[in-house]
Tab-separated table of C-alpha atoms in Angstrom:
chain	number	residue	atom	x	y	z
A	85	MET	CA	0.000	0.000	0.000
A	86	SER	CA	2.851	2.339	0.845
A	87	ASN	CA	4.467	1.608	-2.529
A	88	ALA	CA	1.273	2.550	-4.313
A	89	GLN	CA	1.052	5.783	-2.329
A	90	GLU	CA	4.677	6.597	-3.133
A	91	LEU	CA	3.961	6.036	-6.833
A	92	ILE	CA	0.965	8.380	-6.669
A	93	ASP	CA	3.033	11.002	-4.845
A	94	ARG	CA	5.795	10.803	-7.452
A	95	ARG	CA	3.310	11.292	-10.267
A	96	ARG	CA	1.825	14.304	-8.511
A	97	LEU	CA	5.294	15.725	-7.984
A	98	ARG	CA	6.205	15.221	-11.658
A	99	ARG	CA	3.020	16.963	-12.734
A	100	LYS	CA	3.788	19.894	-10.428
A	101	LEU	CA	7.363	20.088	-11.723
A	102	GLY	CA	6.083	19.960	-15.282
A	103	ARG	CA	3.737	22.861	-14.638
A	104	TRP	CA	6.561	24.869	-13.048
A	105	ARG	CA	8.823	24.170	-16.035
A	106	VAL	CA	6.134	25.387	-18.442
A	107	ALA	CA	5.582	28.479	-16.294
A	108	ALA	CA	9.326	29.158	-16.201
A	109	ILE	CA	9.616	28.833	-19.996
A	110	LEU	CA	6.675	31.192	-20.513
A	111	CYS	CA	8.202	33.725	-18.122
A	112	LEU	CA	11.538	33.504	-19.935
A	113	ALA	CA	9.819	33.990	-23.306
A	114	ALA	CA	7.929	37.005	-21.964
A	115	ALA	CA	11.172	38.494	-20.663
A	116	VAL	CA	12.864	37.997	-24.048
A	117	VAL	CA	9.949	39.669	-25.864
A	118	ALA	CA	9.892	42.532	-23.347
A	119	LEU	CA	13.607	43.086	-23.957
A	120	ALA	CA	13.412	42.648	-27.735
A	121	LEU	CA	10.534	44.985	-28.542
A	122	PRO	CA	12.213	48.236	-27.418
A	123	LEU	CA	15.339	47.269	-29.340
A	124	ALA	CA	13.318	46.302	-32.395
A	125	ARG	CA	11.412	49.593	-32.418
A	126	THR	CA	14.712	51.470	-32.647
A	127	GLY	CA	16.064	49.045	-35.278
A	128	ARG	CA	18.953	47.858	-33.094
A	129	LEU	CA	17.684	44.288	-32.948
A	130	ASP	CA	18.613	43.729	-36.592
A	131	GLY	CA	22.249	43.803	-35.564
A	132	LEU	CA	21.741	40.810	-33.261
A	133	PHE	CA	20.865	38.681	-36.278
A	134	ARG	CA	23.913	39.706	-38.313
A	135	ARG	CA	27.546	39.046	-37.746
A	136	ASP	CA	29.353	41.778	-35.930
A	137	ALA	CA	29.900	44.540	-38.506
A	138	GLY	CA	33.207	45.353	-36.877
A	139	ALA	CA	34.580	41.831	-37.221
A	140	ILE	CA	34.569	41.106	-40.962
A	141	GLN	CA	35.041	43.382	-43.951
A	142	THR	CA	32.253	43.067	-46.515
A	143	ILE	CA	30.691	44.627	-49.599
A	144	ALA	CA	27.108	45.755	-49.025
A	145	ARG	CA	24.445	45.213	-51.665
A	146	VAL	CA	21.338	47.409	-51.469
A	147	SER	CA	18.319	46.825	-53.715
A	148	VAL	CA	16.432	49.738	-55.273
A	149	GLU	CA	13.314	48.137	-56.698
A	150	GLY	CA	9.851	49.076	-57.902
A	151	ILE	CA	8.275	52.516	-57.959
A	152	ILE	CA	10.616	55.083	-56.404
A	153	THR	CA	9.176	57.425	-53.779
A	154	GLU	CA	10.653	59.454	-50.942
A	155	ASP	CA	12.184	56.630	-48.897
A	156	ASP	CA	13.613	57.879	-45.605
A	157	ASP	CA	14.493	54.339	-44.497
A	158	LEU	CA	16.605	53.697	-47.595
A	159	ILE	CA	18.306	57.085	-47.258
A	160	GLU	CA	19.081	56.316	-43.612
A	161	LEU	CA	20.612	52.971	-44.599
A	162	LEU	CA	22.850	54.613	-47.213
A	163	GLY	CA	23.980	57.115	-44.586
A	164	ASP	CA	24.750	54.329	-42.110
A	165	LEU	CA	26.782	52.402	-44.691
A	166	GLY	CA	28.928	55.453	-45.211
A	167	GLU	CA	29.918	55.373	-41.531
A	168	GLU	CA	30.583	51.629	-41.247
A	169	LYS	CA	34.346	51.135	-41.288
A	170	ASN	CA	34.201	47.509	-42.375
A	171	THR	CA	31.772	48.023	-45.225
A	172	ARG	CA	34.393	48.565	-47.907
A	173	ALA	CA	32.079	49.246	-50.866
A	174	VAL	CA	28.400	49.351	-51.825
A	175	ILE	CA	26.599	47.834	-54.803
A	176	LEU	CA	23.222	49.318	-55.725
A	177	LYS	CA	21.109	46.603	-57.352
A	178	ILE	CA	18.637	48.636	-59.419
A	179	ASP	CA	15.463	47.291	-60.973
A	180	SER	CA	13.026	50.190	-61.294
A	181	PRO	CA	10.961	51.997	-63.943
A	182	GLY	CA	11.370	55.246	-61.979
A	183	GLY	CA	8.912	57.111	-59.810
A	184	THR	CA	8.519	60.538	-58.292
A	185	THR	CA	11.088	63.142	-59.261
A	186	VAL	CA	11.542	64.214	-55.644
A	187	GLY	CA	12.040	60.598	-54.537
A	188	GLY	CA	14.721	60.077	-57.183
A	189	GLU	CA	16.414	63.346	-56.260
A	190	ALA	CA	16.553	62.510	-52.539
A	191	ILE	CA	18.004	59.029	-53.107
A	192	TYR	CA	20.452	60.328	-55.737
A	193	GLU	CA	21.794	62.860	-53.237
A	194	ALA	CA	22.154	60.119	-50.599
A	195	VAL	CA	24.114	58.010	-53.102
A	196	ARG	CA	26.429	60.928	-53.838
A	197	ARG	CA	27.088	61.496	-50.122
A	198	LEU	CA	27.868	57.802	-49.759
A	199	ALA	CA	30.179	57.830	-52.812
A	200	GLU	CA	32.260	60.560	-51.188
A	201	LYS	CA	33.195	58.053	-48.471
A	202	LYS	CA	33.548	54.729	-50.284
A	203	PRO	CA	33.214	53.122	-53.752
A	204	VAL	CA	29.657	52.776	-55.042
A	205	ALA	CA	28.709	50.753	-58.131
A	206	ALA	CA	25.278	50.365	-59.727
A	207	GLU	CA	24.266	46.985	-61.094
A	208	VAL	CA	21.227	47.184	-63.388
A	209	GLY	CA	18.854	44.242	-63.490
A	210	THR	CA	15.902	44.254	-65.869
A	211	LEU	CA	15.320	47.984	-65.789
A	212	ALA	CA	16.845	51.295	-64.695
A	213	ALA	CA	14.715	53.977	-66.293
A	214	SER	CA	13.901	57.602	-65.459
A	215	ALA	CA	14.390	58.104	-61.697
A	216	GLY	CA	15.943	54.615	-61.596
A	217	TYR	CA	18.634	55.757	-64.016
A	218	LEU	CA	18.995	59.032	-62.116
A	219	ILE	CA	19.910	57.037	-58.992
A	220	ALA	CA	22.295	54.817	-60.968
A	221	SER	CA	24.065	57.909	-62.305
A	222	GLY	CA	24.902	58.871	-58.728
A	223	SER	CA	27.212	55.854	-58.496
A	224	ASP	CA	30.852	55.737	-59.637
A	225	HIS	CA	30.342	52.879	-62.113
A	226	ILE	CA	27.257	51.440	-63.855
A	227	VAL	CA	27.074	47.825	-65.003
A	228	ALA	CA	24.100	46.530	-67.023
A	229	ARG	CA	23.122	43.303	-68.716
A	230	GLN	CA	23.127	43.231	-72.511
A	231	THR	CA	19.329	43.177	-72.540
A	232	SER	CA	18.682	45.491	-69.586
A	233	ILE	CA	16.488	48.520	-70.286
A	234	VAL	CA	18.232	51.819	-69.523
A	235	GLY	CA	17.434	55.499	-70.027
A	236	SER	CA	14.119	57.377	-70.365
A	237	ILE	CA	15.814	60.564	-69.202
A	238	GLY	CA	13.165	63.176	-68.517
A	239	THR	CA	10.084	64.066	-66.472
A	240	ILE	CA	6.327	63.918	-66.870
A	241	PHE	CA	3.299	65.472	-65.182
A	242	GLN	CA	0.019	63.652	-65.707
A	243	TYR	CA	-3.463	64.771	-64.779
A	244	VAL	CA	-7.002	63.537	-65.344
A	245	ASP	CA	-9.769	65.394	-67.153
A	246	ALA	CA	-13.001	63.741	-66.000
A	247	SER	CA	-15.261	66.616	-67.029
A	248	GLN	CA	-16.910	64.736	-69.905
A	249	LEU	CA	-17.593	61.720	-67.713
A	250	LEU	CA	-19.097	63.930	-64.997
A	251	GLY	CA	-21.228	65.690	-67.596
A	252	ASN	CA	-22.533	62.361	-68.872
A	253	VAL	CA	-23.757	61.424	-65.394
A	254	GLY	CA	-25.137	64.898	-64.717
A	255	VAL	CA	-22.574	66.079	-62.171
A	256	SER	CA	-21.063	69.550	-62.179
A	257	VAL	CA	-18.325	70.765	-59.862
A	258	ASN	CA	-17.994	74.494	-59.183
A	259	ALA	CA	-15.136	76.331	-57.483
A	260	ILE	CA	-14.429	79.809	-56.180
A	261	LYS	CA	-10.689	80.484	-56.450
A	262	SER	CA	-8.345	83.207	-55.304
A	263	SER	CA	-6.677	83.293	-58.725
A	264	PRO	CA	-7.199	81.637	-62.141
A	265	LEU	CA	-4.334	79.156	-61.837
A	266	LYS	CA	-5.159	78.012	-58.302
A	267	ALA	CA	-5.558	74.189	-58.222
A	268	GLU	CA	-5.000	73.903	-61.963
A	269	PRO	CA	-5.109	71.635	-63.842
A	270	SER	CA	-8.344	70.363	-62.316
A	271	PRO	CA	-9.900	66.950	-63.022
A	272	PHE	CA	-13.324	68.616	-63.112
A	273	ALA	CA	-12.783	70.789	-66.197
A	274	PRO	CA	-10.521	70.966	-69.261
A	275	ALA	CA	-7.209	72.609	-68.396
A	276	PRO	CA	-6.921	76.220	-69.629
A	277	GLU	CA	-3.956	77.036	-71.843
A	278	GLU	CA	-2.372	79.121	-69.060
A	279	ALA	CA	-2.363	76.065	-66.767
A	280	LYS	CA	-0.818	73.885	-69.468
A	281	ALA	CA	1.898	76.488	-70.001
A	282	MET	CA	2.592	76.624	-66.249
A	283	ILE	CA	2.975	72.836	-66.021
A	284	GLN	CA	5.115	72.813	-69.170
A	285	ARG	CA	7.517	75.292	-67.551
A	286	MET	CA	7.774	73.064	-64.469
A	287	VAL	CA	8.411	69.947	-66.548
A	288	LEU	CA	11.052	71.642	-68.701
A	289	ASP	CA	12.831	73.059	-65.655
A	290	SER	CA	12.996	69.600	-64.081
A	291	TYR	CA	14.107	68.159	-67.411
A	292	GLU	CA	17.019	70.623	-67.552
A	293	TRP	CA	17.956	69.644	-63.998
A	294	PHE	CA	17.927	65.916	-64.916
A	295	VAL	CA	19.943	66.477	-68.119
A	296	GLY	CA	22.489	68.538	-66.192
A	297	ILE	CA	23.009	65.726	-63.676
A	298	VAL	CA	23.590	63.153	-66.423
A	299	ALA	CA	26.008	65.470	-68.234
A	300	ASN	CA	27.881	66.051	-64.970
A	301	ARG	CA	28.021	62.403	-63.935
A	302	ARG	CA	28.596	60.642	-67.267
A	303	PRO	CA	31.426	61.117	-69.813
A	304	ILE	CA	28.993	62.754	-72.248
A	305	ASP	CA	28.807	66.402	-73.266
A	306	LEU	CA	25.608	68.359	-72.713
A	307	ALA	CA	24.581	68.419	-76.377
A	308	GLU	CA	24.873	64.636	-76.611
A	309	VAL	CA	22.877	64.151	-73.413
A	310	ARG	CA	20.103	66.306	-74.888
A	311	ARG	CA	20.060	64.090	-77.956
A	312	LEU	CA	19.738	60.974	-75.798
A	313	ALA	CA	17.241	62.578	-73.415
A	314	ASP	CA	14.232	62.481	-75.736
A	315	GLY	CA	12.536	59.868	-73.555
A	316	SER	CA	14.167	56.950	-75.386
A	317	VAL	CA	15.114	53.738	-73.636
A	318	PHE	CA	18.098	51.626	-74.672
A	319	THR	CA	19.298	48.082	-74.249
A	320	GLY	CA	22.387	47.597	-72.122
A	321	ARG	CA	24.438	47.160	-75.303
A	322	GLN	CA	23.108	50.420	-76.742
A	323	ALA	CA	23.568	52.195	-73.424
A	324	LEU	CA	27.221	51.134	-73.388
A	325	GLN	CA	27.720	52.526	-76.898
A	326	ASN	CA	26.101	55.793	-75.782
A	327	ARG	CA	28.205	55.860	-72.577
A	328	LEU	CA	25.137	55.756	-70.339
A	329	VAL	CA	26.691	52.704	-68.653
A	330	ASP	CA	30.311	51.668	-68.169
A	331	ALA	CA	30.307	47.898	-68.674
A	332	ILE	CA	28.225	44.883	-69.588
A	333	GLY	CA	27.856	42.097	-67.050
A	334	GLY	CA	26.617	41.308	-63.585
A	335	GLU	CA	28.074	40.733	-60.135
A	336	ASP	CA	31.401	39.385	-61.426
A	337	GLU	CA	31.963	42.476	-63.581
A	338	THR	CA	30.990	44.768	-60.707
A	339	ARG	CA	33.412	42.973	-58.381
A	340	ARG	CA	36.161	43.173	-61.011
A	341	TRP	CA	35.833	46.966	-61.121
A	342	LEU	CA	35.734	47.331	-57.344
A	343	GLU	CA	38.806	45.135	-56.850
A	344	GLY	CA	40.746	46.421	-59.850
A	345	ASP	CA	39.961	50.114	-60.145
A	346	ARG	CA	39.075	50.950	-56.544
A	347	GLN	CA	41.451	48.589	-54.699
A	348	VAL	CA	38.736	46.887	-52.668
A	349	PRO	CA	40.266	43.710	-51.169
A	350	LYS	CA	39.623	40.643	-53.296
A	351	GLY	CA	37.147	37.972	-52.294
A	352	LEU	CA	35.086	39.977	-49.793
A	353	GLU	CA	31.637	38.579	-49.155
A	354	ILE	CA	28.735	40.527	-50.667
A	355	VAL	CA	26.090	40.966	-47.967
A	356	GLU	CA	22.482	41.980	-48.605
A	357	ARG	CA	21.523	45.030	-46.567
A	358	GLU	CA	17.939	46.149	-46.137
A	359	PRO	CA	16.449	49.356	-44.763
A	360	LYS	CA	14.772	49.168	-41.372
A	361	ARG	CA	11.057	49.091	-42.067
A	362	GLU	CA	7.926	49.113	-39.951
A	363	GLY	CA	6.984	45.863	-38.228
A	364	TYR	CA	9.096	46.431	-35.080
A	365	GLY	CA	12.132	47.136	-37.213
A	366	LEU	CA	12.747	43.535	-38.257
A	367	PRO	CA	13.078	42.671	-41.981
A	368	PHE	CA	11.230	39.424	-41.211
A	369	PHE	CA	8.079	41.320	-40.214
A	370	ALA	CA	8.301	43.561	-43.281
A	371	ARG	CA	8.691	40.537	-45.587
A	372	ALA	CA	5.790	38.774	-43.865
A	373	LYS	CA	3.602	41.838	-44.365
A	374	SER	CA	4.586	42.043	-48.032
A	375	ALA	CA	3.809	38.344	-48.504
A	376	LEU	CA	0.411	38.742	-46.838
A	377	PHE	CA	-0.535	41.720	-49.008
A	378	GLY	CA	0.875	39.998	-52.065
A	379	ALA	CA	-1.347	36.965	-51.481
A	380	PHE	CA	-4.323	39.267	-52.024
A	381	GLY	CA	-2.703	41.115	-54.921
A	382	LEU	CA	-1.896	44.171	-52.805
A	383	ASP	CA	1.812	44.955	-52.690
A	384	PRO	CA	2.221	47.778	-50.131
A	385	LYS	CA	5.106	49.319	-52.111
A	386	THR	CA	3.032	49.388	-55.284
A	387	VAL	CA	0.051	50.939	-53.537
A	388	VAL	CA	2.207	53.763	-52.167
A	389	GLY	CA	4.043	54.305	-55.458
A	390	THR	CA	1.011	54.483	-57.733
A	391	GLY	CA	-0.664	56.800	-55.253
A	392	ALA	CA	2.031	59.363	-55.992
A	393	SER	CA	1.055	59.585	-59.652
A	394	VAL	CA	-2.660	59.704	-58.869
A	395	SER	CA	-2.080	62.728	-56.650
A	396	GLY	CA	-0.625	64.641	-59.613
A	397	GLY	CA	2.994	64.782	-58.447
A	398	MET	CA	5.775	65.198	-60.991
A	399	MET	CA	7.104	61.843	-62.097
A	400	SER	CA	10.265	60.554	-63.706
A	401	LEU	CA	8.799	57.277	-64.852
A	402	TRP	CA	8.935	54.943	-67.828
A	403	ARG	CA	5.989	52.726	-68.753
A	404	PRO	CA	6.268	49.995	-71.388
A	405	PRO	CA	3.973	50.450	-74.389
A	406	ALA	CA	0.598	48.720	-74.214
A	407	GLY	CA	0.771	45.096	-75.250
A	408	LEU	CA	4.288	44.411	-73.961
């Protein structure tokens, strides 16, 4: 009888110990989360999942993809890379049709600040057009594939005239304005000639700014840049002939230039670097969010980017012709 009682007591004790172990594990997990969240919100937790930046010299690769907008997180990353002693060079992997002119300008300036501190090369994937090419021109060396699409130097301002549609459904929109050009062009009425002239002046001024950057950054005189800057796009092979890019190839060609022309140590590992995004500052959360939206056909980056053109902002953007 005593043996049976001892067996029952042992089982009770094991159950109690099991519950305490579970409680201890839960408490430990809660403590880890409580410690991690403040670090994650400031972006410092990312560093815990990477090798110590001060231990190994590397080449950083930063992707510039999709519609370009004002991206403070990307600009912050480029600034940080400039201060990292053991990041010896940076490769910009560009695959973009362009985007807002202001977004391209801000990222271009961040690339130039970075290039003052260490070698920066641009590696074009499928496409580097308009603001995408503007950003590439901020680098010290541009490499493209033979069939990459490069160019579309220029700017565009698009607006909607829905006045006929509104008239068909019997809707009229009236406005009292402080001056004739206030809020012009309007989607509720055909644009007056004065408004078109105003927008044309803006577009041409931005075009001159873009052309001047390309002439300053590339080994092409201003007259030749103007000839190329008629909105045309070029293959990588054509872009090389027109000196819009420096070489044909991919990662191997980019590494050859870094190691040969800029004396970056040979054989350094190329490490992907990503901006700190929302989602507690962890790339994992940002990728999970993108995957979730993508499952429903809603890419958050695309939603933000197309919203810029809908709002009537000035764009430096290339769109493939219908049917391609």
